[in-house]
mmCIF file of C-alpha atoms in Angstrom:
data_model
loop_
_atom_site.group_PDB
_atom_site.id
_atom_site.type_symbol
_atom_site.label_atom_id
_atom_site.label_comp_id
_atom_site.label_asym_id
_atom_site.label_seq_id
_atom_site.Cartn_x
_atom_site.Cartn_y
_atom_site.Cartn_z
ATOM 1 C CA MET A 188 33.644 1.811 -84.409
ATOM 2 C CA LYS A 189 31.187 4.736 -84.481
ATOM 3 C CA LYS A 190 28.534 5.047 -81.809
ATOM 4 C CA HIS A 191 25.569 4.824 -84.221
ATOM 5 C CA THR A 192 27.039 1.622 -85.731
ATOM 6 C CA LEU A 193 27.233 0.016 -82.304
ATOM 7 C CA VAL A 194 23.640 1.012 -81.606
ATOM 8 C CA TRP A 195 22.459 -0.465 -84.895
ATOM 9 C CA LEU A 196 24.369 -3.714 -84.354
ATOM 10 C CA PHE A 197 22.824 -3.943 -80.914
ATOM 11 C CA ALA A 198 19.365 -3.458 -82.407
ATOM 12 C CA VAL A 199 19.954 -6.098 -85.088
ATOM 13 C CA GLY A 200 21.257 -8.492 -82.450
ATOM 14 C CA PHE A 201 18.223 -7.846 -80.303
ATOM 15 C CA MET A 202 15.969 -8.545 -83.286
ATOM 16 C CA ALA A 203 17.686 -11.899 -83.745
ATOM 17 C CA PHE A 204 17.281 -12.625 -80.019
ATOM 18 C CA MET A 205 13.559 -11.843 -80.157
ATOM 19 C CA ALA A 206 13.154 -13.990 -83.266
ATOM 20 C CA ALA A 207 14.840 -16.909 -81.551
ATOM 21 C CA GLN A 208 12.578 -16.517 -78.517
ATOM 22 C CA ALA A 209 9.444 -16.383 -80.645
ATOM 23 C CA ALA A 210 10.548 -19.413 -82.658
ATOM 24 C CA ALA A 211 11.369 -21.355 -79.504
ATOM 25 C CA GLN A 212 7.878 -20.678 -78.140
ATOM 26 C CA GLU A 213 6.415 -22.180 -81.312
ATOM 27 C CA GLY A 214 8.810 -25.133 -81.267
ATOM 28 C CA GLU A 215 10.566 -24.012 -84.464
ATOM 29 C CA LYS A 216 14.104 -22.993 -85.347
ATOM 30 C CA ALA A 217 14.927 -19.317 -85.714
ATOM 31 C CA ALA A 218 14.513 -18.041 -89.281
ATOM 32 C CA PRO A 219 17.903 -18.083 -91.084
ATOM 33 C CA GLN A 220 17.312 -14.721 -92.769
ATOM 34 C CA PHE A 221 18.016 -12.762 -89.561
ATOM 35 C CA THR A 222 21.373 -11.373 -90.620
ATOM 36 C CA ASP A 223 22.844 -7.882 -90.841
ATOM 37 C CA THR A 224 22.696 -7.944 -94.635
ATOM 38 C CA TYR A 225 19.040 -9.009 -94.795
ATOM 39 C CA TRP A 226 17.805 -6.373 -92.386
ATOM 40 C CA ASP A 227 20.061 -3.591 -93.678
ATOM 41 C CA LEU A 228 18.531 -3.767 -97.157
ATOM 42 C CA THR A 229 16.789 -0.595 -98.308
ATOM 43 C CA TYR A 230 13.977 -0.421 -100.838
ATOM 44 C CA PRO A 231 13.974 2.810 -102.857
ATOM 45 C CA ALA A 232 10.706 2.690 -104.785
ATOM 46 C CA PRO A 233 10.743 3.562 -108.497
ATOM 47 C CA GLN A 234 8.593 6.360 -109.905
ATOM 48 C CA ALA A 235 6.529 3.940 -111.947
ATOM 49 C CA THR A 236 6.158 0.281 -112.895
ATOM 50 C CA VAL A 237 5.391 0.685 -116.613
ATOM 51 C CA PHE A 238 7.661 2.548 -119.030
ATOM 52 C CA HIS A 239 6.996 3.670 -122.606
ATOM 53 C CA THR A 240 10.037 4.955 -124.504
ATOM 54 C CA LEU A 241 9.543 6.605 -127.889
ATOM 55 C CA VAL A 242 11.931 8.093 -130.424
ATOM 56 C CA VAL A 243 10.087 9.940 -133.195
ATOM 57 C CA GLN A 244 11.532 11.638 -136.258
ATOM 58 C CA VAL A 245 9.794 14.944 -137.035
ATOM 59 C CA LYS A 246 10.257 17.837 -139.456
ATOM 60 C CA ASP A 247 9.943 20.648 -136.894
ATOM 61 C CA LEU A 248 11.210 19.848 -133.384
ATOM 62 C CA ASP A 249 9.565 22.725 -131.522
ATOM 63 C CA LYS A 250 6.254 22.361 -133.319
ATOM 64 C CA ALA A 251 6.185 18.622 -132.631
ATOM 65 C CA LEU A 252 7.014 19.205 -128.955
ATOM 66 C CA ALA A 253 4.083 21.622 -128.682
ATOM 67 C CA GLN A 254 1.827 19.048 -130.364
ATOM 68 C CA ALA A 255 2.998 16.388 -127.910
ATOM 69 C CA ASP A 256 2.184 18.670 -124.991
ATOM 70 C CA LYS A 257 -1.283 19.264 -126.422
ATOM 71 C CA ILE A 258 -1.867 15.521 -126.780
ATOM 72 C CA MET A 259 -0.749 14.785 -123.231
ATOM 73 C CA LYS A 260 -2.964 17.476 -121.701
ATOM 74 C CA LYS A 261 -5.968 15.414 -122.778
ATOM 75 C CA PHE A 262 -4.962 12.808 -120.202
ATOM 76 C CA LYS A 263 -4.788 12.960 -116.416
ATOM 77 C CA LEU A 264 -1.123 13.605 -115.667
ATOM 78 C CA LEU A 265 0.428 12.589 -112.323
ATOM 79 C CA ASP A 266 3.251 14.235 -110.341
ATOM 80 C CA ASN A 267 4.746 15.971 -113.352
ATOM 81 C CA SER A 268 6.457 18.572 -111.198
ATOM 82 C CA ALA A 269 8.958 15.796 -110.442
ATOM 83 C CA MET A 270 9.517 14.824 -114.073
ATOM 84 C CA GLN A 271 12.773 16.430 -115.142
ATOM 85 C CA ALA A 272 13.644 15.854 -118.794
ATOM 86 C CA PRO A 273 17.287 16.139 -119.935
ATOM 87 C CA PRO A 274 18.414 19.546 -121.265
ATOM 88 C CA GLN A 275 17.142 20.241 -124.778
ATOM 89 C CA ARG A 276 19.692 19.918 -127.589
ATOM 90 C CA GLU A 277 19.788 21.573 -130.992
ATOM 91 C CA SER A 278 19.056 18.315 -132.790
ATOM 92 C CA LYS A 279 16.727 16.765 -130.179
ATOM 93 C CA ARG A 280 13.820 17.546 -127.875
ATOM 94 C CA TYR A 281 12.878 15.595 -124.764
ATOM 95 C CA ALA A 282 9.732 15.263 -122.679
ATOM 96 C CA ALA A 283 8.498 12.915 -119.947
ATOM 97 C CA TRP A 284 5.165 12.365 -118.219
ATOM 98 C CA LEU A 285 3.617 10.226 -115.473
ATOM 99 C CA LEU A 286 0.165 8.760 -116.033
ATOM 100 C CA THR A 287 -1.869 5.734 -115.056
ATOM 101 C CA PRO A 288 -0.754 2.580 -116.915
ATOM 102 C CA GLU A 289 -4.036 2.543 -118.856
ATOM 103 C CA ASP A 290 -3.734 6.168 -119.985
ATOM 104 C CA ALA A 291 -0.039 5.792 -120.781
ATOM 105 C CA GLU A 292 -0.705 3.053 -123.318
ATOM 106 C CA LYS A 293 -3.355 5.181 -125.049
ATOM 107 C CA ALA A 294 -1.188 8.313 -124.947
ATOM 108 C CA ALA A 295 1.812 6.499 -126.426
ATOM 109 C CA GLN A 296 -0.314 5.437 -129.390
ATOM 110 C CA LYS A 297 -1.409 9.054 -129.899
ATOM 111 C CA LEU A 298 2.214 10.230 -129.904
ATOM 112 C CA PHE A 299 2.952 7.942 -132.852
ATOM 113 C CA ALA A 300 1.131 10.482 -135.031
ATOM 114 C CA LEU A 301 3.843 13.103 -134.453
ATOM 115 C CA GLY A 302 6.063 11.684 -137.182
ATOM 116 C CA ILE A 303 8.066 8.577 -138.066
ATOM 117 C CA VAL A 304 8.498 6.270 -135.072
ATOM 118 C CA LYS A 305 12.143 5.184 -135.014
ATOM 119 C CA GLN A 306 12.040 3.325 -131.720
ATOM 120 C CA TYR A 307 9.334 2.223 -129.330
ATOM 121 C CA ASN A 308 9.662 0.079 -126.253
ATOM 122 C CA ALA A 309 7.174 -0.785 -123.515
ATOM 123 C CA SER A 310 8.506 -2.475 -120.386
ATOM 124 C CA LYS A 311 7.368 -3.273 -116.872
ATOM 125 C CA ASN A 312 9.134 -3.550 -113.523
ATOM 126 C CA ASN A 313 8.653 -6.718 -111.516
ATOM 127 C CA LEU A 314 7.593 -5.238 -108.172
ATOM 128 C CA PRO A 315 5.298 -7.814 -106.510
ATOM 129 C CA ASP A 316 8.225 -9.928 -105.245
ATOM 130 C CA ARG A 317 9.776 -6.910 -103.507
ATOM 131 C CA ILE A 318 6.452 -5.946 -101.964
ATOM 132 C CA GLY A 319 6.094 -9.474 -100.613
ATOM 133 C CA GLU A 320 9.578 -9.332 -99.082
ATOM 134 C CA ILE A 321 8.896 -5.949 -97.477
ATOM 135 C CA ASP A 322 5.515 -7.106 -96.201
ATOM 136 C CA GLY A 323 7.101 -10.193 -94.633
ATOM 137 C CA LYS A 324 9.590 -8.046 -92.732
ATOM 138 C CA ILE A 325 6.826 -5.737 -91.533
ATOM 139 C CA ARG A 326 4.828 -8.673 -90.181
ATOM 140 C CA GLN A 327 7.878 -10.097 -88.401
ATOM 141 C CA LEU A 328 8.777 -6.799 -86.767
ATOM 142 C CA GLU A 329 5.204 -6.023 -85.733
ATOM 143 C CA GLN A 330 4.816 -9.463 -84.167
ATOM 144 C CA GLU A 331 8.088 -9.299 -82.276
ATOM 145 C CA LEU A 332 7.537 -5.735 -81.088
ATOM 146 C CA THR A 333 4.173 -6.833 -79.702
ATOM 147 C CA LEU A 334 5.508 -10.003 -78.061
ATOM 148 C CA ASN A 335 8.420 -8.127 -76.451
ATOM 149 C CA LYS A 336 6.636 -4.874 -75.627
ATOM 150 C CA ALA A 337 7.363 -5.081 -71.892
ATOM 151 C CA ALA A 338 11.057 -5.922 -72.377
ATOM 152 C CA LEU A 339 11.529 -3.070 -74.840
ATOM 153 C CA GLU A 340 10.249 -0.521 -72.319
ATOM 154 C CA ASN A 341 13.549 -1.058 -70.500
ATOM 155 C CA MET A 342 15.567 -0.707 -73.731
ATOM 156 C CA PRO A 343 14.634 2.689 -75.231
ATOM 157 C CA ILE A 344 17.447 2.717 -77.808
ATOM 158 C CA ALA A 345 16.523 -0.709 -79.179
ATOM 159 C CA LYS A 346 12.845 0.283 -79.176
ATOM 160 C CA PHE A 347 13.640 3.465 -81.119
ATOM 161 C CA MET A 348 15.820 1.690 -83.702
ATOM 162 C CA LEU A 349 13.308 -1.080 -84.285
ATOM 163 C CA GLY A 350 10.454 1.418 -84.525
ATOM 164 C CA ARG A 351 12.381 3.457 -87.063
ATOM 165 C CA LYS A 352 13.127 0.348 -89.113
ATOM 166 C CA LEU A 353 9.440 -0.582 -89.101
ATOM 167 C CA ALA A 354 8.414 2.917 -90.198
ATOM 168 C CA GLY A 355 10.958 2.820 -93.037
ATOM 169 C CA LEU A 356 9.632 -0.508 -94.280
ATOM 170 C CA GLN A 357 6.046 0.747 -94.147
ATOM 171 C CA GLU A 358 7.031 3.824 -96.158
ATOM 172 C CA SER A 359 8.821 1.660 -98.742
ATOM 173 C CA LYS A 360 5.780 -0.586 -99.081
ATOM 174 C CA LYS A 361 3.556 2.422 -99.723
ATOM 175 C CA GLY A 362 6.036 3.731 -102.309
ATOM 176 C CA TYR A 363 6.022 0.424 -104.174
ATOM 177 C CA GLU A 364 2.234 0.221 -104.074
ATOM 178 C CA ASP A 365 1.922 3.794 -105.384
ATOM 179 C CA ALA A 366 4.406 3.024 -108.177
ATOM 180 C CA GLN A 367 2.150 0.220 -109.406
ATOM 181 C CA LYS A 368 -0.459 2.865 -110.246
ATOM 182 C CA LYS A 369 1.916 4.917 -112.407
ATOM 183 C CA ALA A 370 3.478 4.664 -115.846
ATOM 184 C CA ARG A 371 6.153 6.858 -117.392
ATOM 185 C CA ILE A 372 6.333 8.007 -120.991
ATOM 186 C CA HIS A 373 9.699 9.256 -122.196
ATOM 187 C CA LEU A 374 9.619 10.957 -125.600
ATOM 188 C CA THR A 375 12.623 11.904 -127.717
ATOM 189 C CA LEU A 376 12.039 13.958 -130.859
ATOM 190 C CA ILE A 377 14.770 13.999 -133.488
ATOM 191 C CA GLY A 378 15.256 15.747 -136.816
ATOM 192 C CA GLU A 379 16.062 14.144 -140.158
ATOM 193 C CA GLU A 380 19.837 14.583 -139.807
ATOM 194 C CA GLU A 381 19.897 13.024 -136.342
ATOM 195 C CA ALA A 382 17.740 10.155 -137.587
ATOM 196 C CA PHE A 383 20.148 9.557 -140.475
ATOM 197 C CA ARG A 384 23.123 9.393 -138.072
ATOM 198 C CA GLN A 385 21.471 7.088 -135.555
ATOM 199 C CA TYR A 386 19.138 4.966 -137.643
#
């Protein structure tokens, strides 16, 4: 078994030990969720929570793409340096933007004017439950790190691993909270021939 795996298992075991101690002090049983699987979960935050997907049939692909860009510049765009659309194809054009959820809904309606809307879908991620789970872990770790501060001074590896886990959870929480303020619009422009084949 690799050295870093042993260290992590030790840290997880120590977390369970601290949880049991804290629960015993309160006259309760240790929480059953203290397992390797539960604490090894990672929470990669999505770019946004709201998604608008449009497929619009147009007569001139490049002209329509330029019109779409002009429409979107009227809104406050967010983090678009990170928005990488798929490579353009002869029969299609792609574009994607990040906005606030309120602006995204308005912008999507404006994009309808580009041509014939062949497909439109608005969806939303269910993030609050994940935020609650992350927040619960943060509270547990913060409490146990405080209660066992003196003991951890004699266990620098465990202190480091637990501190790193706490920092990772705090970063994930911030990512999820930021994602709630963003919406993504994904636009696909197609010509008449492509529309005939697909729709």
